[in-house]
Amino acid sequence: MILGVLKESGTENRVAILPAEVVALKKIHIDVLVETTAGERAYASDMAYEAAGAVINSREEVIHDADMIVSVNPPVDDDINLFRDGQVFCSVLNPVINSNWLEMARLKGLSVLALDLIPRTTRAQSMDILSSMATVSGYKAVLEAASLLPRFFPMFMSAAGTIKPSRVLILGAGVAGLQALAIARKLGAVVEVFDVRSAVKEEVKSLGGKFIQVEGAKEDSAAGGYAVEQTEEFKRKQQELIQQRAIASDVVIATAQIPGKKAPVLLLKETVYAMAPGSVIIDLAASTGGNCELTENGKNIIVNGVNIIGKSDYPSEMSTDASKMFGCNVINLLKIMVDKEGKLNLNMQDDIINGTTAVHGKEYISQRVRQMLNIK
Ligand code: NAD
């Protein structure tokens, strides 16, 4: 099989496959075509790709010659005419935002694999791009908070006196939240963590955080490890406790999300006004509405001296390692889709392939995509 790697558009710095992954793909009999300068912003030159065994070509040629095409984000609308019936395309999709592109791809006869739909099962863990990128975001969020905060993270005992450690409050102990906890602890902060899933209590403790619990959270074992919407009574109790803990914190890293829904509002406007000037809120849930009432997606604002960061492109800022993780996840997915000779076989009986395939054979396949796009 020939795999085509596209250059990203806009401000995206990542690339789906780095030269080291070209070598790994060769080992499973997959040849790689790379669009000219695709790896530039992840510090991978065309020469490095060629040295790894890839062939560099124009975008048109890559799309024309490849059996399967991979990129981090879906290509721009105009590109759809370059694709041909029966090709496989694979990227993070955000099916609701990119529903028009997906419909064009379906009509064109493409098979589209949405990397953000990979089922969150044990078998699929090594292919889970959302976890990889959440790891990057959790790490970077702490570094950004530490650099904006006008205080030290660790305790300092110096000749000029003792400086108390900073206090960090983490909302949501999923992949990003636990990573943020680990990094904030390494930098010496005192960390409190809040989540509605009691299952994470032990993980939080083992990473050196203090777990804050509000009694009466609704949990659902059928939600596959995810959180579910909470009752009004719980939300009120939760907001009160969070307000109390946020006022005592220097940094809040908010990561709470509910799949397919708007992020829960956990930090109210009055909480922000009650926080000490100079405090920092990093809202990693900004793109789904934000955990802080005042967050503006994609913007950094200051309200009453509190920095509220609504950026969601941390993985793009760490383009080398984020691309590395992305590429390794893609290779692990490819390993269940190709035979010993490297020939592509999309077996729709496989739960990972079925769950990840948005469209195939001019039909919408994934149940989650059908639900998101209201397709009966
Ligand atoms: P996510 O990004 O959907 O949410 C982040 C966190 O926010 C979650 O821990 C959630 O419980 C929490 N949250 C939601 N509503 C909240 C509220 N009102 N108040 C406080 N916290 C709230 O989650 P994620 O990081 O993508 O993953 C969540 C879980 O999914 C993981 O911890 C794990 O159990 C499971 N998971 C499994 C796999 C796998 O097996 N392949 C991979 C990744 C995640």
Short mmCIF file of C-alpha atoms and ligand atoms in Angstrom, two decimals:
data_model
loop_
_atom_site.label_atom_id
_atom_site.label_comp_id
_atom_site.label_asym_id
_atom_site.label_seq_id
_atom_site.Cartn_x
_atom_site.Cartn_y
_atom_site.Cartn_z
CA MET A 1 0.00 0.00 0.00
CA ILE A 2 1.08 3.59 -0.62
CA LEU A 3 0.37 6.06 2.19
CA GLY A 4 0.27 9.77 1.33
CA VAL A 5 1.12 12.36 3.99
CA LEU A 6 -0.31 15.86 3.48
CA LYS A 7 0.95 19.24 4.58
CA GLU A 8 -1.38 20.96 7.05
CA SER A 9 -3.02 24.29 6.33
CA GLY A 10 -3.46 27.37 8.56
CA THR A 11 -1.56 27.64 11.82
CA GLU A 12 -1.18 23.88 12.38
CA ASN A 13 2.48 22.95 13.03
CA ARG A 14 2.09 19.19 13.38
CA VAL A 15 2.54 16.61 10.62
CA ALA A 16 0.82 13.21 10.71
CA ILE A 17 3.97 11.13 10.01
CA LEU A 18 7.59 12.05 10.85
CA PRO A 19 10.67 10.47 9.16
CA ALA A 20 11.20 7.95 12.00
CA GLU A 21 7.66 6.66 11.42
CA VAL A 22 8.37 6.30 7.67
CA VAL A 23 11.00 3.73 8.66
CA ALA A 24 8.48 1.91 10.89
CA LEU A 25 5.92 1.90 8.05
CA LYS A 26 8.43 0.38 5.61
CA LYS A 27 8.80 -2.53 8.03
CA ILE A 28 5.09 -3.34 7.62
CA HIS A 29 5.39 -2.97 3.82
CA ILE A 30 3.83 0.47 3.52
CA ASP A 31 5.49 2.94 1.12
CA VAL A 32 5.22 6.61 1.98
CA LEU A 33 4.69 9.65 -0.24
CA VAL A 34 5.07 13.01 1.47
CA GLU A 35 3.88 16.40 0.23
CA THR A 36 6.73 18.90 -0.25
CA THR A 37 7.62 20.71 3.03
CA ALA A 38 4.89 18.83 4.96
CA GLY A 39 7.17 18.36 7.98
CA GLU A 40 8.75 21.80 7.96
CA ARG A 41 6.94 23.20 10.99
CA ALA A 42 7.62 20.01 12.98
CA TYR A 43 11.34 20.41 12.12
CA ALA A 44 11.45 17.51 9.65
CA SER A 45 12.99 18.46 6.30
CA ASP A 46 12.20 16.90 2.92
CA MET A 47 15.76 15.54 2.97
CA ALA A 48 15.13 13.78 6.29
CA TYR A 49 12.03 12.12 4.82
CA GLU A 50 13.97 11.03 1.74
CA ALA A 51 16.76 9.63 3.91
CA ALA A 52 14.09 7.60 5.77
CA GLY A 53 12.87 6.14 2.46
CA ALA A 54 9.90 8.38 1.60
CA VAL A 55 9.28 10.01 -1.77
CA ILE A 56 8.57 13.76 -1.81
CA ASN A 57 6.06 15.10 -4.32
CA SER A 58 3.48 17.84 -4.92
CA ARG A 59 0.10 17.74 -3.13
CA GLU A 60 -1.69 16.82 -6.36
CA GLU A 61 0.68 13.90 -7.06
CA VAL A 62 0.55 12.63 -3.47
CA ILE A 63 -3.26 12.58 -3.45
CA HIS A 64 -3.36 11.07 -6.94
CA ASP A 65 -0.89 8.24 -6.28
CA ALA A 66 -1.69 7.18 -2.70
CA ASP A 67 -4.12 4.41 -1.71
CA MET A 68 -4.60 6.00 1.68
CA ILE A 69 -4.00 9.61 2.69
CA VAL A 70 -3.33 10.83 6.21
CA SER A 71 -3.22 14.29 7.75
CA VAL A 72 -3.74 15.80 11.19
CA ASN A 73 -6.79 17.86 10.16
CA PRO A 74 -9.17 17.37 7.21
CA PRO A 75 -8.03 19.10 4.01
CA VAL A 76 -9.67 22.24 2.66
CA ASP A 77 -12.91 21.95 0.66
CA ASP A 78 -11.32 22.59 -2.77
CA ASP A 79 -9.07 19.55 -2.36
CA ILE A 80 -11.96 17.13 -2.59
CA ASN A 81 -11.72 17.20 -6.40
CA LEU A 82 -8.19 15.80 -6.22
CA PHE A 83 -9.38 12.59 -4.49
CA ARG A 84 -10.81 9.60 -6.30
CA ASP A 85 -13.47 7.00 -5.59
CA GLY A 86 -12.27 4.16 -3.34
CA GLN A 87 -9.41 6.04 -1.66
CA VAL A 88 -9.10 5.98 2.11
CA PHE A 89 -8.64 9.24 4.00
CA CYS A 90 -7.70 9.44 7.66
CA SER A 91 -7.41 12.44 10.06
CA VAL A 92 -8.92 13.91 13.20
CA LEU A 93 -12.32 14.83 11.82
CA ASN A 94 -14.59 16.72 14.25
CA PRO A 95 -17.59 15.40 12.27
CA VAL A 96 -20.01 18.14 13.35
CA ILE A 97 -17.69 21.02 12.43
CA ASN A 98 -16.61 19.32 9.19
CA SER A 99 -19.97 17.82 8.22
CA ASN A 100 -19.93 19.50 4.77
CA TRP A 101 -16.52 18.10 3.91
CA LEU A 102 -17.58 14.67 5.16
CA GLU A 103 -20.69 14.72 2.99
CA MET A 104 -18.59 15.67 -0.07
CA ALA A 105 -16.17 12.83 0.76
CA ARG A 106 -19.07 10.37 1.06
CA LEU A 107 -20.52 11.40 -2.31
CA LYS A 108 -17.05 11.09 -3.86
CA GLY A 109 -16.85 7.46 -2.63
CA LEU A 110 -14.01 7.95 -0.14
CA SER A 111 -13.65 5.87 3.01
CA VAL A 112 -13.04 8.35 5.82
CA LEU A 113 -11.48 7.24 9.10
CA ALA A 114 -11.98 9.71 11.96
CA LEU A 115 -9.13 9.40 14.43
CA ASP A 116 -11.14 11.24 17.08
CA LEU A 117 -13.69 8.40 17.00
CA ILE A 118 -11.34 5.55 17.86
CA PRO A 119 -13.19 3.59 20.58
CA ARG A 120 -11.72 4.11 24.04
CA THR A 121 -11.18 0.43 24.72
CA THR A 122 -8.09 -1.34 26.09
CA ARG A 123 -7.29 -2.82 22.65
CA ALA A 124 -7.43 0.62 21.04
CA GLN A 125 -5.33 2.37 23.68
CA SER A 126 -2.17 2.44 21.54
CA MET A 127 -4.14 4.17 18.72
CA ASP A 128 -5.83 6.76 20.92
CA ILE A 129 -4.90 10.14 19.46
CA LEU A 130 -7.19 12.03 21.86
CA SER A 131 -5.25 10.62 24.83
CA SER A 132 -1.90 11.47 23.22
CA MET A 133 -2.91 15.04 22.48
CA ALA A 134 -4.51 15.45 25.93
CA THR A 135 -1.17 14.40 27.44
CA VAL A 136 0.56 17.20 25.50
CA SER A 137 -2.11 19.73 26.49
CA GLY A 138 -1.98 18.84 30.18
CA TYR A 139 1.80 19.22 30.21
CA LYS A 140 1.86 22.52 28.28
CA ALA A 141 -1.01 23.99 30.30
CA VAL A 142 1.05 23.72 33.48
CA LEU A 143 4.13 25.22 31.83
CA GLU A 144 2.10 28.14 30.49
CA ALA A 145 0.49 28.72 33.90
CA ALA A 146 3.89 28.61 35.63
CA SER A 147 5.34 31.11 33.19
CA LEU A 148 2.39 33.54 33.51
CA LEU A 149 2.06 33.32 37.29
CA PRO A 150 3.95 36.11 39.09
CA ARG A 151 4.93 33.59 41.80
CA PHE A 152 7.13 30.49 42.20
CA PHE A 153 5.53 27.04 41.91
CA PRO A 154 7.81 25.33 44.49
CA MET A 155 8.44 26.33 48.07
CA PHE A 156 11.66 28.30 48.49
CA MET A 157 13.66 28.72 51.64
CA SER A 158 16.10 31.51 50.90
CA ALA A 159 18.08 34.14 52.76
CA ALA A 160 15.29 36.52 51.78
CA GLY A 161 12.76 34.38 53.65
CA THR A 162 10.47 31.47 52.94
CA ILE A 163 8.23 31.49 49.89
CA LYS A 164 5.11 29.36 50.08
CA PRO A 165 4.43 26.91 47.21
CA SER A 166 1.72 27.83 44.70
CA ARG A 167 -1.64 26.13 44.89
CA VAL A 168 -3.07 24.57 41.74
CA LEU A 169 -6.67 23.43 41.34
CA ILE A 170 -7.36 20.94 38.55
CA LEU A 171 -10.94 20.47 37.36
CA GLY A 172 -11.39 17.11 35.63
CA ALA A 173 -9.00 14.22 36.21
CA GLY A 174 -9.07 12.66 32.73
CA VAL A 175 -5.94 12.23 30.63
CA ALA A 176 -5.08 15.97 30.47
CA GLY A 177 -5.95 16.60 34.12
CA LEU A 178 -3.82 13.73 35.44
CA GLN A 179 -0.88 14.83 33.27
CA ALA A 180 -1.27 18.40 34.56
CA LEU A 181 -1.32 17.05 38.12
CA ALA A 182 1.91 15.08 37.58
CA ILE A 183 3.74 18.07 36.07
CA ALA A 184 2.48 20.60 38.63
CA ARG A 185 3.64 18.28 41.42
CA LYS A 186 7.06 17.90 39.74
CA LEU A 187 7.33 21.70 39.75
CA GLY A 188 6.59 21.67 43.48
CA ALA A 189 3.04 23.05 43.63
CA VAL A 190 0.38 21.88 46.06
CA VAL A 191 -2.37 20.36 43.90
CA GLU A 192 -6.06 19.74 44.50
CA VAL A 193 -8.11 17.83 41.95
CA PHE A 194 -11.80 17.64 41.36
CA ASP A 195 -13.78 15.14 39.28
CA VAL A 196 -17.27 13.62 39.24
CA ARG A 197 -15.89 10.12 38.66
CA SER A 198 -14.89 8.59 42.00
CA ALA A 199 -12.80 5.98 40.10
CA VAL A 200 -10.01 8.55 39.66
CA LYS A 201 -9.60 9.20 43.40
CA GLU A 202 -6.81 6.62 43.82
CA GLU A 203 -4.96 7.81 40.70
CA VAL A 204 -5.05 11.40 41.98
CA LYS A 205 -3.70 10.32 45.37
CA SER A 206 -0.95 8.20 43.83
CA LEU A 207 0.26 11.22 41.81
CA GLY A 208 0.47 13.33 44.98
CA GLY A 209 -2.76 15.31 44.56
CA LYS A 210 -5.61 15.85 47.00
CA PHE A 211 -8.95 14.64 45.64
CA ILE A 212 -11.93 16.89 46.36
CA GLN A 213 -15.25 15.15 46.32
CA VAL A 214 -18.78 16.46 46.22
CA GLU A 215 -21.24 13.85 47.49
CA GLY A 216 -24.04 12.69 45.18
CA ALA A 217 -22.33 12.66 41.76
CA LYS A 218 -24.16 10.70 39.05
CA GLU A 219 -21.96 8.02 37.52
CA ASP A 220 -22.82 5.61 34.73
CA SER A 221 -20.77 2.48 34.07
CA ALA A 222 -22.31 2.38 30.56
CA ALA A 223 -20.60 5.70 29.71
CA GLY A 224 -17.33 3.85 29.01
CA GLY A 225 -15.26 5.64 31.66
CA TYR A 226 -16.62 9.07 30.73
CA ALA A 227 -18.55 11.54 32.87
CA VAL A 228 -22.30 12.07 32.50
CA GLU A 229 -24.49 15.17 32.92
CA GLN A 230 -25.14 15.98 36.62
CA THR A 231 -28.33 17.00 38.47
CA GLU A 232 -29.07 20.71 39.17
CA GLU A 233 -28.69 20.09 42.92
CA PHE A 234 -25.25 18.55 42.41
CA LYS A 235 -24.15 21.35 40.08
CA ARG A 236 -25.05 23.98 42.71
CA LYS A 237 -23.16 22.14 45.50
CA GLN A 238 -20.23 21.62 43.16
CA GLN A 239 -20.03 25.29 42.12
CA GLU A 240 -20.00 26.36 45.80
CA LEU A 241 -17.14 24.02 46.67
CA ILE A 242 -15.18 24.91 43.54
CA GLN A 243 -15.60 28.63 44.30
CA GLN A 244 -14.16 28.03 47.78
CA ARG A 245 -11.17 26.04 46.44
CA ALA A 246 -10.55 28.35 43.44
CA ILE A 247 -10.33 31.43 45.66
CA ALA A 248 -7.62 29.66 47.67
CA SER A 249 -5.69 28.73 44.47
CA ASP A 250 -3.14 30.58 42.34
CA VAL A 251 -3.80 28.51 39.23
CA VAL A 252 -6.86 26.67 37.93
CA ILE A 253 -6.42 24.17 35.10
CA ALA A 254 -9.86 23.28 33.79
CA THR A 255 -10.20 20.12 31.69
CA ALA A 256 -13.75 18.87 32.44
CA GLN A 257 -15.65 17.64 29.40
CA ILE A 258 -18.67 15.46 28.64
CA PRO A 259 -18.43 13.68 25.25
CA GLY A 260 -20.81 15.10 22.64
CA LYS A 261 -22.05 17.84 25.00
CA LYS A 262 -21.12 21.39 25.96
CA ALA A 263 -18.47 21.44 28.71
CA PRO A 264 -19.88 21.92 32.24
CA VAL A 265 -19.59 25.48 33.60
CA LEU A 266 -17.69 25.08 36.85
CA LEU A 267 -16.10 28.49 37.41
CA LEU A 268 -18.61 31.31 37.59
CA LYS A 269 -17.93 34.95 36.85
CA GLU A 270 -18.18 35.83 40.56
CA THR A 271 -15.56 33.16 41.36
CA VAL A 272 -13.13 34.81 38.94
CA TYR A 273 -13.78 38.21 40.54
CA ALA A 274 -13.10 36.69 43.97
CA MET A 275 -9.74 35.20 42.89
CA ALA A 276 -6.51 37.06 43.68
CA PRO A 277 -5.22 39.33 40.89
CA GLY A 278 -2.29 37.63 39.14
CA SER A 279 -3.99 34.23 39.28
CA VAL A 280 -4.14 32.13 36.11
CA ILE A 281 -6.96 30.03 34.67
CA ILE A 282 -6.09 27.71 31.78
CA ASP A 283 -9.31 26.47 30.23
CA LEU A 284 -8.58 23.39 28.15
CA ALA A 285 -12.32 22.91 27.62
CA ALA A 286 -12.51 26.24 25.74
CA SER A 287 -13.32 24.70 22.36
CA THR A 288 -16.43 22.97 23.76
CA GLY A 289 -17.72 26.06 25.58
CA GLY A 290 -15.24 26.30 28.47
CA ASN A 291 -15.40 25.38 32.16
CA CYS A 292 -15.12 29.06 33.07
CA GLU A 293 -18.06 31.31 32.32
CA LEU A 294 -15.74 34.08 31.06
CA THR A 295 -13.47 32.00 28.78
CA GLU A 296 -13.22 33.14 25.16
CA ASN A 297 -12.21 30.30 22.86
CA GLY A 298 -8.81 30.84 21.26
CA LYS A 299 -8.17 34.03 23.24
CA ASN A 300 -6.15 35.10 26.25
CA ILE A 301 -8.01 37.69 28.32
CA ILE A 302 -7.46 39.39 31.68
CA VAL A 303 -10.45 39.95 33.97
CA ASN A 304 -9.91 41.73 37.27
CA GLY A 305 -6.19 40.86 37.07
CA VAL A 306 -6.88 37.15 36.44
CA ASN A 307 -5.43 35.68 33.23
CA ILE A 308 -7.97 33.45 31.48
CA ILE A 309 -6.38 31.39 28.72
CA GLY A 310 -8.77 29.86 26.20
CA LYS A 311 -6.21 28.38 23.82
CA SER A 312 -6.73 24.90 22.48
CA ASP A 313 -3.70 24.45 20.20
CA TYR A 314 -1.07 23.26 22.68
CA PRO A 315 -0.34 20.09 20.64
CA SER A 316 0.50 22.29 17.63
CA GLU A 317 2.93 24.29 19.81
CA MET A 318 4.77 21.07 20.68
CA SER A 319 4.90 19.95 17.08
CA THR A 320 7.80 17.49 17.29
CA ASP A 321 6.62 15.24 20.10
CA ALA A 322 2.94 15.73 19.32
CA SER A 323 3.61 14.61 15.70
CA LYS A 324 5.66 11.68 16.99
CA MET A 325 2.80 10.49 19.20
CA PHE A 326 0.26 11.12 16.42
CA GLY A 327 2.29 9.07 13.92
CA CYS A 328 2.80 6.17 16.35
CA ASN A 329 -0.97 6.08 17.01
CA VAL A 330 -1.65 6.03 13.24
CA ILE A 331 0.84 3.17 12.71
CA ASN A 332 -0.83 1.12 15.46
CA LEU A 333 -4.17 1.64 13.73
CA LEU A 334 -2.68 0.68 10.35
CA LYS A 335 -1.32 -2.54 11.84
CA ILE A 336 -4.89 -3.83 12.25
CA MET A 337 -5.84 -2.68 8.73
CA VAL A 338 -3.12 -4.19 6.55
CA ASP A 339 -2.16 -7.81 5.84
CA LYS A 340 1.37 -9.31 5.88
CA GLU A 341 2.12 -7.84 2.43
CA GLY A 342 0.96 -4.38 3.49
CA LYS A 343 -2.31 -4.62 1.54
CA LEU A 344 -5.19 -2.56 2.96
CA ASN A 345 -8.27 -4.38 4.22
CA LEU A 346 -11.01 -2.39 5.98
CA ASN A 347 -12.77 -5.13 7.92
CA MET A 348 -16.03 -3.60 9.10
CA GLN A 349 -16.54 -6.52 11.54
CA ASP A 350 -13.63 -5.18 13.60
CA ASP A 351 -15.06 -2.92 16.34
CA ILE A 352 -12.17 -0.43 16.11
CA ILE A 353 -12.38 -0.07 12.32
CA ASN A 354 -16.17 0.04 12.36
CA GLY A 355 -16.26 2.62 15.18
CA THR A 356 -13.64 4.80 13.46
CA THR A 357 -15.06 4.71 9.93
CA ALA A 358 -17.21 7.79 9.40
CA VAL A 359 -18.16 6.98 5.77
CA HIS A 360 -17.48 3.98 3.51
CA GLY A 361 -19.17 2.73 0.31
CA LYS A 362 -21.13 6.03 0.14
CA GLU A 363 -22.78 5.23 3.53
CA TYR A 364 -22.38 6.74 6.99
CA ILE A 365 -20.97 3.87 9.11
CA SER A 366 -20.02 4.93 12.65
CA GLN A 367 -23.01 5.00 15.00
CA ARG A 368 -21.53 8.01 16.80
CA VAL A 369 -21.27 9.99 13.55
CA ARG A 370 -24.84 9.04 12.64
CA GLN A 371 -26.02 10.29 16.05
CA MET A 372 -23.94 13.49 15.88
CA LEU A 373 -25.24 14.32 12.39
CA ASN A 374 -28.80 13.13 13.08
CA ILE A 375 -28.74 10.51 10.33
CA LYS A 376 -31.50 7.91 10.70
P1 NAD B 1 -12.69 14.04 28.93
O1 NAD B 1 -11.74 14.92 28.20
O2 NAD B 1 -13.98 13.66 28.28
O3 NAD B 1 -13.03 14.73 30.36
C1 NAD B 1 -12.02 15.12 31.25
C2 NAD B 1 -12.46 14.83 32.67
O4 NAD B 1 -13.50 15.75 33.05
C3 NAD B 1 -13.01 13.44 32.93
O5 NAD B 1 -12.24 12.81 33.91
C4 NAD B 1 -14.44 13.71 33.41
O6 NAD B 1 -14.87 12.78 34.40
C5 NAD B 1 -14.30 15.10 34.00
N1 NAD B 1 -15.59 15.80 34.19
C6 NAD B 1 -16.66 15.83 33.36
N2 NAD B 1 -17.65 16.58 33.90
C7 NAD B 1 -17.18 17.07 35.08
C8 NAD B 1 -17.72 17.90 36.10
N3 NAD B 1 -18.95 18.38 36.02
N4 NAD B 1 -16.94 18.19 37.15
C9 NAD B 1 -15.68 17.68 37.23
N5 NAD B 1 -15.12 16.88 36.34
C10 NAD B 1 -15.86 16.57 35.27
O7 NAD B 1 -11.99 12.72 29.41
P2 NAD B 1 -10.73 11.94 28.84
O8 NAD B 1 -9.52 12.48 29.46
O9 NAD B 1 -10.79 11.93 27.37
O10 NAD B 1 -11.00 10.48 29.38
C11 NAD B 1 -11.85 10.19 30.46
C12 NAD B 1 -11.69 8.73 30.83
O11 NAD B 1 -11.90 7.91 29.67
C13 NAD B 1 -10.30 8.32 31.28
O12 NAD B 1 -9.92 8.70 32.53
C14 NAD B 1 -10.42 6.81 31.09
O13 NAD B 1 -11.16 6.21 32.13
C15 NAD B 1 -11.17 6.72 29.82
N6 NAD B 1 -10.22 6.54 28.70
C16 NAD B 1 -10.01 5.28 28.24
C17 NAD B 1 -9.10 5.08 27.19
C18 NAD B 1 -8.84 3.72 26.65
O14 NAD B 1 -9.11 2.74 27.32
N7 NAD B 1 -8.36 3.62 25.41
C19 NAD B 1 -8.44 6.16 26.64
C20 NAD B 1 -8.67 7.43 27.16
C21 NAD B 1 -9.57 7.60 28.16
#
